[in-house]
Amino acid sequence: MKLEMSKDELRRFLLHAPQDKIMNYIEEIHPVDILDILREDIEERKDILNRLSEKFIAAIIDEADAEEKYDILMEFSENKQKNIVEAMSSDELTDLLGILDESQANKILAKMTDEDARMVRQLLSYDPDTAAGIMATEFISIKENMTVRETFKYLQLTAKDTENIYDLYVINSLDKLKGVVSLKDIATSNFDTLISDIVQENLESIPYNMDKEEVGHRFEKYGYLTMPVVDSFNRLLGIITVDDVMQILRDENTEDIHRLGGVAEGEKINGTLEESIKSRLPWLFINLLTAILASSIVGIFEGTIEKVVSLATFMPIVAGMGGNAGTQTLTIIVRGLALGELNYKNVKRVLFKEIGVGAVTGLVIGLIIAILGYFWEGKIIFGVVIGIAMLLNMIVATISGFLVPIILKKLKVDPALASSVFVTTFTDVLGFFFFLGLATIFIHQLM
Amino acid sequence: MKLEMSKDELRRFLLHAPQDKIMNYIEEIHPVDILDILREDIEERKDILNRLSEKFIAAIIDEADAEEKYDILMEFSENKQKNIVEAMSSDELTDLLGILDESQANKILAKMTDEDARMVRQLLSYDPDTAAGIMATEFISIKENMTVRETFKYLQLTAKDTENIYDLYVINSLDKLKGVVSLKDIATSNFDTLISDIVQENLESIPYNMDKEEVGHRFEKYGYLTMPVVDSFNRLLGIITVDDVMQILRDENTEDIHRLGGVAEGEKINGTLEESIKSRLPWLFINLLTAILASSIVGIFEGTIEKVVSLATFMPIVAGMGGNAGTQTLTIIVRGLALGELNYKNVKRVLFKEIGVGAVTGLVIGLIIAILGYFWEGKIIFGVVIGIAMLLNMIVATISGFLVPIILKKLKVDPALASSVFVTTFTDVLGFFFFLGLATIFIHQLM
């Protein structure tokens, strides 16, 4: 059974248990759980780290964010750093070096073997937002003319330290990817079977320059565990595994939710006050400008409001409900775009549906507010004006909630980023305009 | 190399290529890609399905949503249905039966072997939102006294049809889970090694009644590929694999984004007009009530607005900016709660930070709007009133954006669902109240 310890028990254990006991139990502890403890208490970090093996420290660093990787590594002597770096995986080393300046990076590169340093330099040359930027180079490659027995012997000799050996890649003498044999295929074949008899040649691979979020969606759609990354000559460069992809998808979802909510995609709940203000103030400025724009419409009609002051009471309802309806539509469209569910085949049908939603909900909400307006002001025309304004604004809301994200996507702007500003600006400006404009036309009946 | 076909080419191929050619190439096509085509054209569905093998149809059904599973299955004769059902995996069969009424479910249960039917009935008895509700029962279990060679022989005989054999579970005679051996451990051990020598006994398992979203977060955090599910006596009931979990996490993110945007969590972009209206109208009603509540505050101050009509022009800015600031805070808090990043250790610090953000951004935005108000109305006191109202409202906004989701979470309500209504109600009501209330106090200086 699993060693069950609370976070605090684990922390005390790491700080106070005898060294040999820690060594005995450490394999039962997931590096992520220790990372959680290191994150909470910077002061105890060094004490805890000093009680762990270099291999285990490398495993913790593998799980950490790039900045944390550096902070943890810097707790150690030059010599120990070298051993830890040796035990780290290539993709995590690349993440770490990617955030350092040149002199810091060179110091760490100097701690690697020549071969590792060359490989990491190569990985660093790729765009970090592409498949090549997130791949690892620890994979097993075999030749077609090996038998299953020979493959097992080879694995027994070489694969102990390779994290992922569930897919064995078959390459030819030019390093070109010929196919794949899963460890399952090997484990369920007779020992004398030739690899060429069980190799699966129709292998899907990921081009090295594919956007990493697109990589994430591929994994999600097809349920892959591992995918090979190839260059334009179909040479095997590295592999991407599902656990790295889950992190990418999680970050992408956080990014979308943050952008829809008007905060910077990278804002962290544990960030500083300064970071939060930097994340939010630009967005608030943009919103202030659009709010002033909408208010200037109200300003134009001050004369009308002066005559029928109840207009001021009802006007936020028309604008606000339009904003809500527009936000609903854009939520569906933005998420549909992110999941690839909106395409040229269904785009027209979705537009007509959204106009329908605007019309039907506009009629229902318009009717309710018209009745309320009539009772408040005691004039049927007041109800008619607010009801029609509501209907018009909610139709505009759903149309703009549909069009804005699609146009932004066409312009290569993330629809999650700016859609809501545009849509609520439309619904505010037009909501005030429809309502106060109609009221101005019928001002004599309203007074 | 992978057979590269566009969707339309694949559709034509499936409809018109000779049967033997389809049989030859079908292994190169991912079932998900065929499912995409079946989704687009209901009329061609039967023609395409009739050209595929029962095993491949089962693979397609495995990838489909529960409703689609049933529709596809119903395209076939009773006899063929039986063969397809036999080839389906236990977790997917359970999903399918879960949405059927009793007589439909019994018809399908009748098509299974007694053993399969008993197993699926058992799976159906679990809550579908728990670990047991999503697990599959296709796993490999072995005994401690087997050697690596015997294990391979066993796998060669039995494991061909088991999708996931990367973790082999070691159980004792009472079916209790003793540990796990990964296929990697076996592949890299000598053939004479005993399983008891390489079994990893400190195995983390998932209790059968754990919430499925919590299961998803565990996989995400620890990077698992497969996890065993046990009952309260530590008996192995089934396994959960990362590809199922990715679907759960994706659905959870969609749910959160939908709820934050005020649409029903299950609304589909390809759904009907009626479904969209049902998804959105309840939310619009709630928003209408809160908008009327906020407007009634304005109604109270109609006398003040009548005297200084510029108040009507500026009042939506104060309310709207508070809404934006509150939405920013609640976005960070809701996402932080969803990712488990907000806890009792940092909650106080985050609250003070949010108050700080409200104060600083409130001062900046308040100052800008105060200057603008002064120029518009030509009176310093007008600027002072709107500036102070803005500052107060933005502080209230960040505090409510912090408190509302945390209180909802405590009350076991999804914070994503209702937070934004509460927060914008606060900011609208208090925004109008601060601004028009202050204006009423200083009405003589303002006129």
XYZ file of C-alpha atoms in Angstrom, chain A residues 1-2 8 27-28 30 32-33 36 40 63 149 152-153 155-156 159-160 162-163 165-166 182-184 187-191 201-204 216 219-225 234 242-243 245-246 249-250 253-254 256-258 260-263 267-273 276-277 280-281 283-285 287-288 291-292 295 298-299 302 305-306 309-310 312-317 321 324-325 327-329 331-333 335-336 339 341-346 349-350 353-354 356-357 360-361 364-365 368-369 372 376 390 394 398 432, chain B residues 1-2 8 27-28 30 32-33 36 40 63 149 152-153 155-156 159-160 162-163 165-166 182-184 187-191 201-204 216 219-225 234 242-243 245-246 249-250 253-254 256-258 260-263 267-273 276-277 280-281 283-285 287-288 291-292 295 298-299 302 305-306 309-310 312-317 321 324-325 327-329 331-333 335-336 339 341-346 349-350 353-354 356-357 360-361 364-365 368-369 372 376 390 394 398 432:
252
model
C 0.000 0.000 0.000
C 0.895 3.600 -0.550
C 2.620 18.478 7.095
C 10.608 5.949 -3.784
C 7.113 5.921 -2.354
C 5.803 11.450 -5.752
C 5.190 16.596 -7.209
C 4.225 16.247 -3.548
C 4.344 21.390 -3.299
C 5.296 26.741 0.399
C 8.073 18.704 -12.486
C 14.062 -11.569 -28.422
C 14.115 -7.422 -25.351
C 17.845 -7.983 -24.823
C 15.843 -2.994 -23.890
C 17.225 -4.872 -20.901
C 16.162 1.202 -21.539
C 16.285 1.286 -17.728
C 14.466 5.930 -20.536
C 11.173 7.125 -19.112
C 9.581 2.965 -23.883
C 6.003 2.118 -24.797
C 4.489 -0.773 -29.436
C 5.863 -2.473 -26.366
C 2.492 -4.212 -26.256
C 5.133 -8.315 -25.351
C 2.347 -10.231 -27.085
C 4.484 -11.635 -29.956
C 6.618 -14.774 -29.999
C 10.277 -14.228 -29.211
C 4.289 1.459 -41.042
C 1.266 3.715 -41.346
C 2.533 5.857 -38.528
C 1.153 9.283 -37.839
C -2.489 19.212 -27.699
C -3.609 14.146 -28.535
C -6.992 15.011 -27.069
C -8.896 13.975 -30.201
C -7.090 10.745 -30.965
C -6.167 9.642 -27.452
C -2.445 9.240 -28.176
C 0.013 8.486 -25.368
C 10.870 12.543 -42.051
C 0.681 12.860 -23.125
C 1.707 14.167 -19.694
C 0.485 17.732 -23.473
C -1.912 17.792 -20.518
C -3.951 21.989 -22.614
C -4.389 23.079 -19.017
C -7.674 26.590 -20.938
C -6.431 28.912 -18.184
C -8.800 31.304 -22.510
C -10.631 31.686 -19.206
C -8.328 34.537 -18.155
C -12.473 35.986 -21.435
C -12.418 37.464 -17.917
C -10.140 40.346 -18.923
C -6.943 39.439 -17.109
C -1.503 36.120 -14.065
C -0.895 33.808 -11.117
C -3.026 33.646 -8.021
C 0.167 33.737 -5.937
C 1.694 36.617 -7.922
C 2.489 40.012 -6.427
C 0.214 43.058 -6.205
C -1.832 41.778 -10.761
C -2.113 45.510 -11.400
C -5.469 44.171 -15.185
C -4.953 47.902 -15.665
C -7.780 45.931 -19.787
C -9.536 48.385 -17.478
C -8.227 51.288 -19.603
C -12.976 49.151 -20.958
C -12.941 52.736 -19.699
C -17.579 52.913 -21.450
C -16.888 56.584 -22.239
C -21.784 57.200 -22.267
C -26.206 58.988 -23.462
C -24.678 62.470 -23.420
C -29.345 64.401 -22.210
C -33.605 62.368 -20.438
C -34.185 65.787 -18.888
C -36.171 61.110 -16.359
C -37.416 57.494 -16.110
C -32.292 57.036 -17.047
C -33.727 54.354 -14.782
C -34.445 51.881 -17.580
C -31.549 52.532 -19.920
C -28.991 50.381 -18.017
C -31.371 47.416 -18.290
C -29.300 42.627 -21.073
C -25.533 39.366 -21.255
C -27.032 37.960 -24.458
C -21.662 37.265 -23.836
C -23.691 34.052 -24.018
C -23.294 33.823 -27.782
C -18.973 32.105 -25.037
C -20.439 29.362 -27.224
C -18.587 30.615 -30.316
C -15.312 27.679 -27.008
C -16.537 26.154 -30.274
C -12.417 22.975 -29.706
C -16.287 22.434 -33.503
C -17.162 25.439 -35.654
C -16.321 24.982 -39.329
C -17.404 26.129 -42.763
C -20.048 23.377 -42.873
C -22.041 24.510 -39.841
C -26.603 27.248 -39.544
C -25.064 28.498 -36.287
C -29.629 29.866 -34.913
C -28.015 32.736 -33.001
C -33.156 33.086 -33.801
C -32.009 32.993 -30.185
C -36.921 34.762 -29.361
C -35.187 35.800 -26.124
C -39.640 37.362 -24.248
C -37.394 39.746 -22.290
C -41.536 41.564 -19.762
C -39.656 44.852 -19.605
C -42.818 46.710 -16.338
C -43.634 52.292 -13.890
C -34.652 45.508 -26.007
C -30.648 41.465 -28.194
C -26.282 37.656 -30.691
C -28.427 53.311 -25.406
C 3.986 6.646 -43.936
C 0.496 7.575 -42.904
C -13.865 14.511 -48.372
C -6.216 -0.092 -40.172
C -4.545 3.115 -41.303
C -8.335 6.460 -37.027
C -12.290 9.288 -34.761
C -11.837 10.480 -38.346
C -16.329 12.933 -37.843
C -21.723 15.290 -40.767
C -15.098 7.082 -29.494
C 9.184 -15.329 -18.908
C 5.357 -12.881 -21.298
C 3.875 -16.252 -22.241
C 0.564 -11.916 -22.207
C 1.200 -13.586 -25.555
C -3.401 -9.782 -23.909
C -3.846 -9.243 -27.664
C -6.662 -5.840 -24.044
C -6.150 -2.215 -24.980
C -1.351 -3.621 -20.778
C 1.260 -1.104 -19.708
C 4.912 -1.939 -15.445
C 5.405 -3.494 -18.850
C 8.598 -1.455 -18.919
C 10.688 -5.608 -20.654
C 13.891 -4.454 -18.998
C 14.238 -7.405 -16.589
C 15.838 -10.772 -17.204
C 13.451 -13.530 -18.198
C 4.094 -2.404 -3.666
C 3.722 1.270 -2.818
C 0.989 1.649 -5.345
C -1.325 4.623 -5.387
C -8.879 14.145 -13.604
C -3.887 12.483 -13.426
C -3.045 16.043 -14.453
C -0.945 16.700 -11.372
C 0.985 13.448 -11.231
C 1.184 12.636 -14.941
C -0.305 9.145 -14.604
C -1.128 7.069 -17.673
C -8.648 -2.726 -1.564
C -5.418 8.977 -19.294
C -7.345 9.244 -22.585
C -9.464 11.471 -18.224
C -8.560 14.003 -20.931
C -10.964 17.506 -18.082
C -11.980 18.951 -21.438
C -13.215 23.213 -18.769
C -16.062 23.658 -21.249
C -16.565 26.238 -16.443
C -16.253 28.483 -19.503
C -19.951 28.047 -20.307
C -18.837 31.843 -16.510
C -20.415 33.033 -19.772
C -23.945 32.364 -18.552
C -24.952 29.420 -20.743
C -25.093 23.553 -24.665
C -23.684 22.306 -27.962
C -22.726 24.524 -30.861
C -24.589 22.142 -33.175
C -27.644 21.948 -30.935
C -31.104 23.147 -31.979
C -32.579 26.634 -31.590
C -30.075 27.111 -27.092
C -33.082 29.078 -25.906
C -29.938 30.760 -22.089
C -33.352 32.075 -21.118
C -29.885 32.931 -17.123
C -31.304 35.985 -18.889
C -34.276 35.976 -16.484
C -29.932 38.811 -15.053
C -33.131 40.714 -15.780
C -30.799 44.532 -13.641
C -34.233 45.624 -12.391
C -32.280 50.120 -11.847
C -31.490 54.625 -10.040
C -35.272 55.038 -9.718
C -34.643 60.156 -10.224
C -30.914 63.069 -11.925
C -33.681 65.488 -12.889
C -28.858 65.245 -15.894
C -25.137 64.611 -16.569
C -27.262 59.851 -16.142
C -24.445 60.074 -18.650
C -21.720 59.081 -16.192
C -23.544 56.564 -14.042
C -23.152 53.587 -16.427
C -19.371 54.144 -16.397
C -16.065 49.610 -14.526
C -15.156 44.742 -15.128
C -12.921 44.881 -12.049
C -15.077 40.014 -13.207
C -11.285 40.158 -13.319
C -10.972 39.159 -9.678
C -11.907 34.997 -12.979
C -8.636 34.597 -11.092
C -10.378 33.167 -8.029
C -9.780 29.397 -11.985
C -7.570 29.223 -8.885
C -6.979 24.216 -10.248
C -4.239 26.715 -6.255
C -6.189 28.636 -3.618
C -5.929 27.141 -0.138
C -6.054 28.127 3.487
C -2.365 29.035 3.420
C -2.585 31.744 0.762
C -2.660 37.051 1.251
C -4.791 36.826 -1.910
C -3.777 41.625 -2.697
C -7.222 41.903 -4.298
C -4.847 46.387 -3.027
C -5.657 45.875 -6.696
C -4.771 51.090 -6.864
C -6.805 50.573 -10.036
C -6.070 55.437 -11.312
C -9.422 54.955 -13.070
C -9.104 59.791 -14.966
C -12.886 59.782 -14.786
C -13.152 63.906 -17.474
C -17.746 67.709 -19.012
C -15.435 54.890 -8.808
C -13.796 49.148 -7.558
C -12.516 43.165 -6.012
C -25.318 53.458 -8.776
